[in-house]
Coordinates of C-alpha atoms and ligand atoms in Angstrom, one line a residue:
M1 CA 81.5 162.4 89.3
S2 CA 85.2 162.6 89.9
R3 CA 87.3 165.1 88.0
F4 CA 89.1 162.1 86.3
H5 CA 85.8 160.6 85.1
Q6 CA 84.6 163.9 83.9
A7 CA 87.9 164.5 82.0
L8 CA 87.6 161.0 80.5
A9 CA 84.0 161.4 79.5
E10 CA 84.9 164.7 77.7
R11 CA 87.7 163.0 75.7
Q12 CA 86.1 159.5 75.3
P13 CA 85.9 158.5 71.6
D14 CA 83.0 156.4 70.3
P15 CA 83.5 152.8 71.5
A16 CA 81.7 151.2 68.5
G17 CA 83.6 148.9 66.2
R18 CA 86.8 148.5 68.3
R19 CA 89.2 145.6 69.0
W20 CA 89.7 145.5 72.7
L21 CA 92.9 145.0 74.8
F22 CA 93.3 144.7 78.5
V23 CA 96.2 147.0 79.6
P24 CA 97.5 146.0 83.1
Y25 CA 98.7 148.7 85.6
D26 CA 102.4 148.1 84.6
Q27 CA 102.1 148.2 80.8
L28 CA 101.4 151.9 80.5
S29 CA 102.9 152.5 77.0
D30 CA 101.7 153.0 73.5
E31 CA 105.2 152.3 72.2
I32 CA 105.0 148.5 72.5
G33 CA 102.3 146.0 71.6
P34 CA 99.1 146.6 69.6
L35 CA 98.8 150.2 70.8
S36 CA 102.1 151.0 69.1
R37 CA 101.1 149.8 65.6
E38 CA 97.3 149.5 65.3
D39 CA 95.1 152.4 64.4
P40 CA 93.9 154.1 67.6
G41 CA 90.6 154.7 66.0
H42 CA 90.0 151.0 65.8
L43 CA 91.3 150.1 69.3
G44 CA 89.7 150.1 72.7
I45 CA 91.5 149.4 76.0
V46 CA 90.2 148.1 79.3
V47 CA 91.9 149.8 82.2
V48 CA 91.2 148.4 85.7
E49 CA 91.7 150.3 89.0
N50 CA 91.9 147.8 91.8
P51 CA 91.5 149.1 95.4
W52 CA 91.2 145.5 96.6
M53 CA 94.6 144.7 95.4
A54 CA 96.0 148.0 96.8
A55 CA 94.7 147.1 100.2
R56 CA 96.2 143.6 100.4
R57 CA 99.6 144.8 101.6
P58 CA 100.5 147.9 103.6
Y59 CA 101.8 149.6 100.5
H60 CA 103.6 152.9 100.8
K61 CA 101.1 155.7 100.1
Q62 CA 103.4 157.1 97.4
K63 CA 103.4 153.8 95.6
L64 CA 99.6 153.7 95.6
A65 CA 99.4 157.3 94.3
L66 CA 102.1 156.6 91.7
I67 CA 100.3 153.6 90.2
L68 CA 96.8 155.1 90.3
S69 CA 97.8 158.5 89.0
N70 CA 99.8 156.9 86.1
L71 CA 96.9 154.6 85.3
R72 CA 94.4 157.5 85.1
H73 CA 96.7 159.7 83.1
F74 CA 97.5 156.9 80.7
A75 CA 93.8 156.4 80.1
L76 CA 93.4 160.1 79.4
E77 CA 96.4 160.1 77.1
Q78 CA 95.1 157.2 75.1
A79 CA 91.6 158.8 74.9
V80 CA 93.2 161.9 73.4
R81 CA 95.0 159.6 70.8
G82 CA 91.5 158.3 69.8
V83 CA 91.6 155.0 71.7
S84 CA 88.3 154.2 73.4
I85 CA 88.6 153.5 77.1
R86 CA 86.6 151.1 79.3
Y87 CA 87.5 152.1 82.8
A88 CA 86.6 149.6 85.5
V89 CA 87.1 149.4 89.3
A90 CA 87.7 145.9 90.7
A91 CA 86.7 144.9 94.2
G92 CA 88.4 141.5 94.0
P93 CA 90.9 139.8 91.7
Y94 CA 91.3 141.4 88.3
R95 CA 89.4 138.6 86.6
T96 CA 86.3 139.6 88.5
A97 CA 86.4 142.9 86.7
L98 CA 87.2 141.6 83.3
E99 CA 84.9 138.5 83.1
P100 CA 81.7 140.5 82.8
L101 CA 83.1 142.7 80.0
I102 CA 84.1 139.8 77.7
P103 CA 80.6 138.9 76.5
E104 CA 80.1 142.5 75.5
L105 CA 83.6 143.4 74.1
G106 CA 84.7 140.0 72.9
P107 CA 87.9 138.2 73.8
L108 CA 90.5 140.7 75.1
R109 CA 94.2 140.6 74.0
L110 CA 96.8 141.4 76.6
M111 CA 100.6 141.3 76.7
E112 CA 101.8 138.6 79.1
P113 CA 101.8 140.2 82.6
A114 CA 105.2 140.7 84.3
E115 CA 103.8 139.8 87.7
R116 CA 103.2 136.2 88.5
E117 CA 100.4 137.3 90.8
L118 CA 98.5 138.8 87.9
R119 CA 99.2 135.8 85.6
A120 CA 97.8 133.5 88.3
D121 CA 94.7 135.8 88.7
L122 CA 94.0 135.9 85.0
A123 CA 94.8 132.2 84.3
P124 CA 91.1 131.0 84.3
L125 CA 90.2 133.7 81.7
V126 CA 93.2 132.7 79.6
A127 CA 92.1 129.1 79.8
S128 CA 88.5 129.9 78.8
G129 CA 89.6 132.0 75.8
G130 CA 88.2 135.2 77.3
L131 CA 91.8 136.6 77.4
I132 CA 94.3 136.1 74.6
M133 CA 97.9 136.3 75.8
I134 CA 100.5 137.8 73.4
P135 CA 104.2 138.3 74.2
H136 CA 105.2 141.2 76.4
E137 CA 107.3 143.5 74.1
G138 CA 108.8 145.5 77.0
W139 CA 111.6 143.0 77.7
L140 CA 114.9 143.3 76.0
T141 CA 115.7 139.6 76.0
T142 CA 113.8 136.3 75.6
P143 CA 113.6 133.1 77.7
E144 CA 115.7 131.6 74.9
D145 CA 118.4 134.1 75.6
F146 CA 118.3 133.1 79.3
R147 CA 118.4 129.4 78.5
T148 CA 121.2 129.8 76.0
S149 CA 123.4 131.7 78.4
Q150 CA 123.1 129.3 81.3
R151 CA 123.4 125.7 82.1
S152 CA 119.9 124.1 82.2
D153 CA 120.0 123.6 86.0
P154 CA 120.9 126.3 88.5
P155 CA 123.1 127.9 89.6
W156 CA 122.5 130.7 87.2
R157 CA 124.8 133.6 86.8
M158 CA 124.1 137.2 85.7
D159 CA 127.5 137.8 84.2
A160 CA 127.1 134.9 81.7
F161 CA 123.6 136.1 80.9
Y162 CA 124.8 139.7 80.4
R163 CA 127.7 138.7 78.1
H164 CA 125.2 136.7 76.0
A165 CA 122.7 139.6 76.0
R166 CA 125.5 142.0 74.9
R167 CA 126.6 139.7 72.1
R168 CA 123.0 138.9 70.9
T169 CA 121.8 142.5 70.9
G170 CA 125.1 144.1 69.8
I171 CA 124.7 146.8 72.5
L172 CA 128.2 148.2 73.4
M173 CA 129.8 145.8 71.0
H174 CA 132.2 146.5 68.2
D175 CA 133.4 143.9 65.7
A176 CA 131.9 141.2 67.9
K177 CA 134.0 142.4 70.9
P178 CA 132.9 144.4 73.9
V179 CA 133.6 148.1 73.5
G180 CA 136.6 149.0 75.7
G181 CA 137.8 145.4 75.6
K182 CA 135.9 144.2 78.7
F183 CA 132.2 143.3 79.3
S184 CA 132.3 144.8 82.8
F185 CA 134.0 147.8 84.3
D186 CA 132.6 147.1 87.8
P187 CA 136.0 147.2 89.5
A188 CA 136.4 150.8 88.4
N189 CA 133.0 151.6 90.1
R190 CA 133.8 151.4 93.8
L191 CA 134.5 155.0 95.0
S192 CA 133.1 156.5 98.1
W193 CA 131.6 159.9 97.7
G194 CA 133.0 163.0 99.5
G195 CA 130.8 165.6 97.9
D196 CA 132.5 166.1 94.6
P197 CA 130.8 166.3 92.1
P198 CA 127.8 167.6 94.0
A199 CA 124.9 165.1 94.1
P200 CA 122.0 166.1 91.8
T201 CA 118.8 167.3 93.3
P202 CA 115.9 165.1 92.1
P203 CA 113.5 166.8 89.8
D204 CA 110.2 168.3 90.9
F205 CA 106.9 167.6 89.2
V206 CA 103.9 169.9 89.2
P207 CA 100.8 167.9 90.3
D208 CA 97.7 168.5 88.2
P209 CA 94.1 168.1 89.4
I210 CA 94.0 164.5 88.4
T211 CA 97.0 163.7 90.6
E212 CA 95.7 165.9 93.4
E213 CA 92.4 163.9 93.3
V214 CA 94.3 160.6 93.4
A215 CA 96.2 161.9 96.5
A216 CA 93.0 162.8 98.2
L217 CA 91.6 159.4 97.4
V218 CA 94.8 157.7 98.8
E219 CA 94.6 159.7 102.0
S220 CA 90.9 159.0 102.5
V221 CA 90.6 155.3 101.4
F222 CA 94.1 154.2 102.2
G223 CA 94.9 156.5 105.1
R224 CA 96.1 153.7 107.4
H225 CA 98.9 152.8 104.9
P226 CA 102.4 153.8 105.9
G227 CA 104.6 156.4 104.2
R228 CA 104.3 160.0 103.2
L229 CA 102.8 161.3 100.0
N230 CA 104.9 163.8 98.1
L231 CA 103.2 164.8 94.9
T232 CA 106.1 167.0 93.7
A233 CA 108.3 163.8 93.7
L234 CA 105.7 161.8 91.8
P235 CA 106.1 161.4 88.0
A236 CA 102.4 160.9 87.0
T237 CA 102.3 161.6 83.3
R238 CA 104.2 160.6 80.2
T239 CA 105.7 164.1 80.2
D240 CA 106.8 163.6 83.8
A241 CA 108.5 160.3 82.9
E242 CA 110.3 162.1 80.0
S243 CA 111.5 164.9 82.2
L244 CA 112.7 162.4 84.9
W245 CA 114.7 160.6 82.2
S246 CA 116.1 163.9 80.8
W247 CA 117.3 164.8 84.3
A248 CA 118.8 161.3 84.8
K249 CA 120.7 161.5 81.6
R250 CA 122.0 165.0 82.3
E251 CA 122.6 164.9 86.0
C252 CA 123.2 161.3 86.9
L253 CA 124.7 159.2 84.1
P254 CA 128.1 161.1 83.7
A255 CA 129.0 160.2 87.3
F256 CA 126.9 157.0 87.6
G257 CA 129.7 154.5 87.5
P258 CA 132.4 155.6 90.0
F259 CA 129.9 156.3 92.8
E260 CA 127.6 153.4 92.1
D261 CA 128.3 151.7 95.5
A262 CA 128.6 154.9 97.6
M263 CA 126.0 155.9 100.2
S264 CA 125.5 159.2 101.8
L265 CA 123.4 161.0 104.5
R266 CA 123.3 164.0 102.1
S267 CA 121.6 162.2 99.2
S268 CA 119.3 159.1 99.1
G269 CA 120.0 158.5 95.5
L270 CA 123.5 160.1 94.7
F271 CA 124.0 159.5 91.0
H272 CA 121.4 156.7 90.7
T273 CA 118.7 157.6 88.2
R274 CA 115.5 156.9 90.2
I275 CA 113.9 155.6 87.0
S276 CA 113.0 152.1 88.3
A277 CA 109.4 153.1 89.3
V278 CA 108.6 154.5 85.8
L279 CA 110.6 151.7 84.1
N280 CA 108.6 149.0 85.8
L281 CA 105.3 150.7 84.8
H282 CA 106.7 151.1 81.2
R283 CA 106.2 154.9 81.3
L284 CA 109.8 154.8 80.2
L285 CA 110.8 151.8 78.1
P286 CA 113.9 149.8 79.1
A287 CA 114.9 149.8 75.4
R288 CA 114.8 153.5 75.3
A289 CA 116.9 153.9 78.5
V290 CA 119.5 151.5 77.3
G291 CA 119.5 152.9 73.7
D292 CA 119.9 156.5 74.9
A293 CA 122.7 155.6 77.3
A294 CA 124.5 153.7 74.6
A295 CA 124.3 156.6 72.3
M296 CA 125.5 159.2 74.8
D297 CA 129.0 160.5 75.2
L298 CA 129.7 159.1 78.6
P299 CA 132.8 157.7 80.4
L300 CA 132.7 154.0 79.6
P301 CA 132.6 152.8 83.2
S302 CA 129.4 154.9 83.7
K303 CA 127.9 153.9 80.4
E304 CA 128.6 150.2 80.8
G305 CA 127.7 150.2 84.5
F306 CA 124.3 151.7 83.8
I307 CA 123.5 149.5 80.8
R308 CA 124.5 146.4 82.8
Q309 CA 121.9 147.3 85.5
I310 CA 119.1 147.1 82.9
L311 CA 120.2 144.8 80.1
G312 CA 121.9 142.6 82.7
W313 CA 120.4 142.6 86.2
R314 CA 116.9 143.7 85.4
E315 CA 116.4 141.2 82.6
F316 CA 118.2 138.4 84.5
V317 CA 116.0 138.7 87.7
H318 CA 112.9 138.6 85.5
H319 CA 114.1 135.4 83.8
V320 CA 115.1 133.7 87.1
H321 CA 111.7 134.5 88.5
A322 CA 109.9 133.1 85.5
A323 CA 112.1 130.0 85.2
T324 CA 111.4 129.1 88.9
D325 CA 107.7 130.0 88.8
G326 CA 108.5 132.7 91.3
F327 CA 110.8 130.6 93.4
R328 CA 108.2 127.9 93.8
L329 CA 110.2 125.4 91.8
L330 CA 113.7 125.1 93.2
P331 CA 116.1 122.4 92.5
G332 CA 115.6 119.5 94.9
R333 CA 113.1 121.3 97.1
V334 CA 109.6 122.7 97.2
P335 CA 109.5 125.7 99.5
P336 CA 106.4 126.1 101.7
I337 CA 104.0 128.7 100.4
A338 CA 102.6 131.4 102.7
E339 CA 98.8 131.2 103.0
R340 CA 98.1 134.9 102.4
P341 CA 100.1 138.0 101.5
G342 CA 102.3 139.0 104.4
D343 CA 102.5 142.5 105.8
G344 CA 106.2 142.6 106.5
G345 CA 105.6 142.9 110.2
Y346 CA 103.4 146.0 110.0
S347 CA 100.7 144.5 112.2
R348 CA 103.2 143.8 115.0
W349 CA 104.6 147.3 114.7
T350 CA 101.2 149.0 114.8
G351 CA 99.5 146.5 117.2
K352 CA 96.6 146.2 114.7
S353 CA 95.9 143.3 112.3
W354 CA 96.5 144.4 108.8
S355 CA 94.0 141.9 107.2
E356 CA 91.1 142.8 109.5
G357 CA 90.7 146.2 107.8
L358 CA 91.1 144.7 104.4
S359 CA 87.6 144.1 103.3
E360 CA 86.4 147.3 104.7
T361 CA 89.0 149.3 102.8
A362 CA 88.6 147.4 99.5
G363 CA 85.0 146.6 99.3
S364 CA 82.8 149.2 100.9
R365 CA 84.2 152.6 99.8
Q366 CA 83.0 154.4 96.7
V367 CA 86.3 154.8 94.9
A368 CA 85.6 156.2 91.6
A369 CA 82.1 157.2 90.7
G370 CA 81.0 156.6 87.2
S371 CA 83.0 153.4 86.6
D372 CA 82.1 149.8 86.3
R373 CA 82.2 148.1 89.7
T374 CA 82.4 144.5 90.3
A375 CA 81.5 142.4 93.3
E376 CA 84.3 141.0 95.5
G377 CA 85.6 137.9 93.9
A378 CA 86.8 134.6 95.3
G379 CA 90.2 133.2 94.8
H380 CA 92.5 135.1 97.1
P381 CA 96.2 134.8 96.0
D382 CA 98.6 133.1 98.4
G383 CA 101.5 134.9 100.1
G384 CA 104.3 133.5 98.0
P385 CA 107.1 131.0 98.6
M386 CA 109.1 131.0 101.9
P387 CA 112.5 129.5 101.0
S388 CA 115.2 130.0 103.6
A389 CA 118.5 128.2 102.8
L390 CA 119.9 129.4 106.2
S391 CA 116.7 128.5 108.1
A392 CA 116.2 132.2 109.0
S393 CA 112.8 132.9 110.6
A394 CA 113.1 135.8 113.0
P395 CA 110.5 138.6 112.7
L396 CA 111.6 141.8 111.0
P397 CA 112.4 144.4 113.7
P398 CA 110.2 147.5 114.1
A399 CA 113.2 149.6 113.2
Y400 CA 112.4 148.8 109.6
W401 CA 109.0 150.6 110.1
G402 CA 110.6 153.6 111.7
T403 CA 111.3 152.8 115.4
P404 CA 114.8 154.3 116.0
S405 CA 117.4 151.6 116.5
A406 CA 120.4 153.9 117.2
L407 CA 122.2 152.3 114.2
A408 CA 122.6 155.4 112.2
C409 CA 123.0 153.6 108.8
L410 CA 119.8 151.7 109.3
D411 CA 117.8 154.6 110.8
H412 CA 118.9 156.9 108.0
V413 CA 118.0 154.6 105.2
V414 CA 114.7 153.7 106.8
T415 CA 113.8 157.4 107.2
D416 CA 114.7 158.1 103.6
L417 CA 112.6 155.2 102.5
W418 CA 109.4 156.0 104.3
T419 CA 109.8 159.6 103.1
E420 CA 110.4 158.8 99.5
G421 CA 109.4 155.2 98.8
Y422 CA 112.9 154.9 97.3
S423 CA 116.5 154.3 98.3
H424 CA 119.3 153.2 96.0
H425 CA 120.7 149.7 95.4
I426 CA 123.5 149.6 97.8
T427 CA 121.4 150.9 100.7
R428 CA 118.9 148.1 99.9
L429 CA 121.6 145.5 99.7
M430 CA 124.3 146.4 102.1
V431 CA 122.3 148.1 104.8
L432 CA 118.7 146.8 104.8
A433 CA 119.1 143.3 103.5
N434 CA 122.6 142.9 105.1
L435 CA 121.4 143.7 108.6
A436 CA 118.2 141.6 108.2
T437 CA 120.4 138.6 107.0
L438 CA 122.8 139.1 109.9
L439 CA 119.8 138.9 112.3
D440 CA 118.4 135.8 110.7
V441 CA 115.2 137.6 109.7
S442 CA 112.7 135.6 107.7
P443 CA 113.5 136.2 104.0
R444 CA 109.7 136.1 103.2
E445 CA 108.9 138.7 105.8
L446 CA 111.7 140.9 104.5
T447 CA 110.5 140.5 100.9
D448 CA 107.0 141.5 101.9
W449 CA 108.4 144.5 103.7
F450 CA 110.4 145.6 100.6
W451 CA 107.3 144.9 98.4
A452 CA 105.2 147.2 100.5
A453 CA 107.8 149.9 101.1
Y454 CA 109.3 150.6 97.6
T455 CA 107.5 152.3 94.8
D456 CA 109.2 150.1 92.3
A457 CA 108.5 146.7 93.9
Y458 CA 106.6 144.0 92.0
D459 CA 106.9 140.2 92.5
W460 CA 109.1 139.5 89.5
V461 CA 111.7 142.0 90.7
V462 CA 111.4 142.2 94.5
E463 CA 111.5 138.4 95.0
P464 CA 114.7 137.7 93.2
N465 CA 116.4 140.7 94.7
V466 CA 115.5 139.8 98.3
L467 CA 115.1 136.0 98.2
G468 CA 117.9 135.5 95.7
M469 CA 120.4 138.3 96.2
G470 CA 119.7 140.1 99.5
T471 CA 119.3 137.2 101.9
Y472 CA 120.7 134.1 100.2
A473 CA 117.3 132.4 100.9
V474 CA 117.7 130.3 97.7
G475 CA 121.4 129.5 98.3
D476 CA 123.6 130.0 95.3
L477 CA 120.8 129.8 92.8
M478 CA 121.6 133.2 91.4
T479 CA 124.4 134.7 93.4
T480 CA 127.8 133.2 94.5
K481 CA 127.6 134.1 98.2
P482 CA 125.5 135.9 100.8
Y483 CA 126.0 139.7 100.5
V484 CA 126.9 140.3 104.2
A485 CA 129.4 142.7 105.6
G486 CA 130.5 144.3 108.9
A487 CA 130.9 147.9 109.8
A488 CA 134.1 148.3 107.8
Y489 CA 132.3 148.1 104.5
I490 CA 129.6 150.6 105.6
A491 CA 132.2 153.0 107.0
R492 CA 134.2 152.8 103.8
M493 CA 131.4 153.4 101.4
S494 CA 129.3 155.9 103.4
D495 CA 129.3 158.9 105.7
Y496 CA 126.7 157.4 108.1
C497 CA 129.2 156.4 110.8
G498 CA 130.2 160.0 111.5
T499 CA 126.7 160.6 112.9
C500 CA 126.4 157.4 114.8
G501 CA 126.7 156.7 118.5
F502 CA 128.7 153.6 117.6
D503 CA 132.3 153.6 116.3
P504 CA 132.7 151.3 113.3
K505 CA 136.2 150.3 114.5
T506 CA 135.4 149.6 118.1
T507 CA 131.8 149.5 119.3
C508 CA 129.7 148.9 116.2
P509 CA 127.6 145.7 116.8
I510 CA 127.3 145.1 113.0
T511 CA 130.8 143.8 112.9
R512 CA 130.1 141.3 115.7
L513 CA 126.8 140.3 114.0
Y514 CA 128.9 139.5 110.9
W515 CA 131.2 137.2 112.8
A516 CA 128.3 135.6 114.7
F517 CA 126.5 135.1 111.3
L518 CA 129.5 133.3 109.9
A519 CA 129.8 131.2 113.0
R520 CA 126.1 130.2 113.1
H521 CA 126.1 129.2 109.4
E522 CA 129.6 127.9 109.1
A523 CA 128.5 124.4 108.3
R524 CA 126.1 125.5 105.6
L525 CA 128.6 128.0 104.0
Q526 CA 131.6 125.8 104.1
G527 CA 132.7 124.9 100.6
N528 CA 131.7 128.4 99.2
A529 CA 134.9 129.5 97.5
R530 CA 134.1 133.2 97.9
L531 CA 133.8 132.7 101.7
R532 CA 137.0 130.7 102.1
L533 CA 139.0 133.6 103.5
P534 CA 136.4 135.0 105.9
L535 CA 135.7 131.4 107.2
Q536 CA 139.5 130.9 107.7
S537 CA 139.6 134.1 109.7
L538 CA 136.6 133.0 111.7
R539 CA 138.4 129.8 112.6
K540 CA 141.4 131.8 113.9
R541 CA 139.2 134.0 116.0
A542 CA 139.7 133.6 119.7
R543 CA 137.0 131.7 121.6
A544 CA 136.4 134.6 123.9
L545 CA 135.7 136.9 121.0
R546 CA 133.4 134.4 119.4
E547 CA 131.4 134.2 122.6
I548 CA 131.1 138.0 122.7
D549 CA 130.0 137.9 119.0
S550 CA 127.3 135.4 119.9
R551 CA 126.1 137.4 122.9
T552 CA 126.1 140.6 120.9
F553 CA 123.9 138.8 118.3
Q554 CA 121.4 137.8 121.0
R555 CA 121.5 141.2 122.6
V556 CA 121.0 143.1 119.4
R557 CA 118.3 140.7 118.1
D558 CA 116.3 140.9 121.3
A559 CA 116.6 144.6 121.7
L560 CA 115.6 145.3 118.1
A561 CA 112.8 142.8 118.2
A562 CA 111.4 144.6 121.3
G563 CA 111.7 147.9 119.5
R564 CA 114.5 149.2 121.9
A565 CA 117.3 151.4 120.6
L566 CA 120.8 150.0 121.1
S567 CA 123.5 151.6 123.2
P568 CA 127.2 151.3 122.6
D569 CA 128.0 149.5 125.9
V570 CA 129.8 146.4 124.6
P571 CA 133.1 147.1 122.7
A572 CA 133.6 145.2 119.5
P573 CA 137.3 145.5 118.8
A574 CA 138.0 143.3 115.9
H575 CA 136.4 143.8 112.5
P576 CA 136.2 141.5 109.5
R577 CA 138.4 141.5 106.5
K578 CA 137.5 143.9 103.8
V579 CA 134.4 142.5 102.1
R580 CA 133.8 142.9 98.4
S581 CA 130.8 145.1 97.8
G582 CA 127.4 144.7 96.4
T583 CA 126.8 143.3 93.0
D584 CA 128.9 142.7 90.0
Ligands
FAD601 C1 117.2 143.8 98.5 C2 116.9 144.5 97.2 C3 115.6 144.7 96.8 C4 115.3 145.3 95.5 N1 114.0 145.5 95.2 C5 113.7 146.0 93.9 C6 112.4 146.3 93.5 O1 111.5 145.9 94.2 N2 112.2 146.8 92.3 C7 113.2 147.2 91.5 O2 113.0 147.7 90.4 N3 114.5 147.0 91.9 C8 114.8 146.4 93.1 N4 116.1 146.2 93.4 C9 117.1 146.5 92.5 C10 117.7 147.9 92.5 O3 118.1 148.2 93.9 C11 116.7 149.0 92.1 O4 116.3 148.7 90.8 C12 117.4 150.3 92.0 O5 117.9 150.7 93.2 C13 116.4 151.4 91.5 O6 116.9 152.7 91.6 P1 117.4 153.5 90.4 O7 116.3 153.6 89.4 O8 118.0 154.8 90.9 O9 118.5 152.5 89.8 P2 119.9 152.8 89.0 O10 121.0 152.5 89.9 O11 119.9 154.1 88.4 O12 119.9 151.6 87.9 C14 119.1 151.8 86.7 C15 118.1 150.7 86.6 O13 118.7 149.4 86.6 C16 117.7 148.5 87.0 N5 118.3 147.6 88.0 C17 119.5 147.8 88.7 N6 119.7 146.8 89.5 C18 118.7 145.9 89.4 C19 118.4 144.7 90.0 N7 119.2 144.1 90.9 N8 117.2 144.1 89.7 C20 116.4 144.7 88.8 N9 116.6 145.9 88.2 C21 117.8 146.5 88.5 C22 116.6 149.2 87.6 O14 115.5 149.2 86.6 C23 117.1 150.6 87.7 O15 116.1 151.6 87.6 C24 116.4 145.7 94.7 C25 117.7 145.4 95.1 C26 117.9 144.8 96.3 C27 119.3 144.6 96.7
SF4_602 S1 129.0 152.7 113.2 FE1 128.0 150.8 112.7 S2 125.8 151.2 113.1 FE2 126.8 153.1 113.1 S3 126.5 153.9 111.0 FE3 128.5 152.9 111.1 S4 128.1 150.8 110.5 FE4 126.1 151.7 111.0

């Protein structure tokens, strides 16, 4: 018997006479829902570990360990509270693990899952009455808030939603007016970072035997997954989530605002809080993060900037995902749906099919002795919608999996990511998504890559951020323009260029990719008010330069697709107008 099952058996309260809930992997809190208000002595929870799901995409090992370790610790924490635990291991969709339990335990309540994938998986059990869906109490806003703040049809805008959410919740409001006189202090938050104040060092966690056992399991069962395990960077318990949040409040929030858009070789996170992974699992509640920040004595641009990320962006992307049924219902078009979950180009990179090893990994290994196991179920989920407003369909270059490209910005962010399973927002938007968009990479493939690589990625948050914001795959549905930029932006906001073989003012190909992108998509982007000036500049650009732009695009695309590093052999003298950064 595993240490975890032994520990659970030692703490397990008597299961008799309980009302049972199903608690999905990303609702690990007893501060919301029935667990927060009903007597633990009368409650039982079904917790399902799902190696089949873990093997469907080449998830970063750190992500697998994060989810599994938190799931197991949550089960133990609840057992200590007196909640009875039914711990199951699924070898197929979640419903295959839950269905056999319902005749014995009775209908199970659950808070509506955040992930569409899980909602689709469980739909037959909801329809049959075996599962009773209740509202998810982790969100700060309702679908009604979203509808009230927007026109009924897209485009939908975060700033209108955020203003509504501030007014409705009263957060950072005084006498019905925004504190400080403005809803957003974003223009004050655009400094680059030169080392002062020093960037905080992320906290270390001490792995306990349960986490160590999870790590051994991940290495043995999911050994072919990419990424590196680092247990000292893994918040696994409720106490760990608390100490991460205490660190974030103390070390990050005071300087959060001004350096929000900065990027640095010296710190993958700078003053970003790194809480997204625990927030999305509900180890830390969004309401708590926002409430604590609102109550803190902080410079207003930092306080407002941080609150906007959670009350604004996080809630907004969730509503957009839900309102479009995960981008399957788009105005005037129905995007094609991928047949099966994509691997983000991992098979091409490794030369081995990802799906071939799937059933072996998921079905045949003994994952957790002493638990309920279920047979592999039917009903594989699809691979999600494939919208592409710019008809982008190129494969994701191997550089995203770690093959050096010689573009220092890209290589640096990719190295950080495969080491940590994390990088901050601007690196995701203005390096990873920017470059993929400039190369006409398939937005679906890029989404699948983000989903696999980041420890905080789930469909409701990764799809809007990549399809909606990062790549403009759904046009202006939720953003006003594609977030693309040349080297001038990266040089201004980071210290990457100092270590690069390219010069951002002369040889950097990213600037030429930018012009080539505008030229290729000019017809589609015409009429976009926020691109009026860049498109005017494009039209004034000499024909000879435009030809070099186009050749550079082909050369870079072909070299990166073949996994070859670039060399600074073609000068790129002109660079684009200053482009406004990231998000609002
Ligand atoms: C291309 C792309 C892909 C992304 N994929 C994900 C993802 O898979 N999962 C994810 O949680 N976030 C994603 N984001 C949003 C954002 O980059 C991360 O939430 C943030 O970087 C997490 O780091 P942090 O906790 O240090 O954030 P901080 O900068 O400290 O911000 C605090 C919190 O605000 C929330 N937040 C900020 N921006 C967003 C946003 N755009 N959408 C949702 N929440 C936001 C997060 O919960 C974050 O923890 C993505 C952004 C882009 C551009
Ligand atoms: S010079 Fe260009 S490729 Fe090199 S780090 Fe700067 S922006 Fe990136």
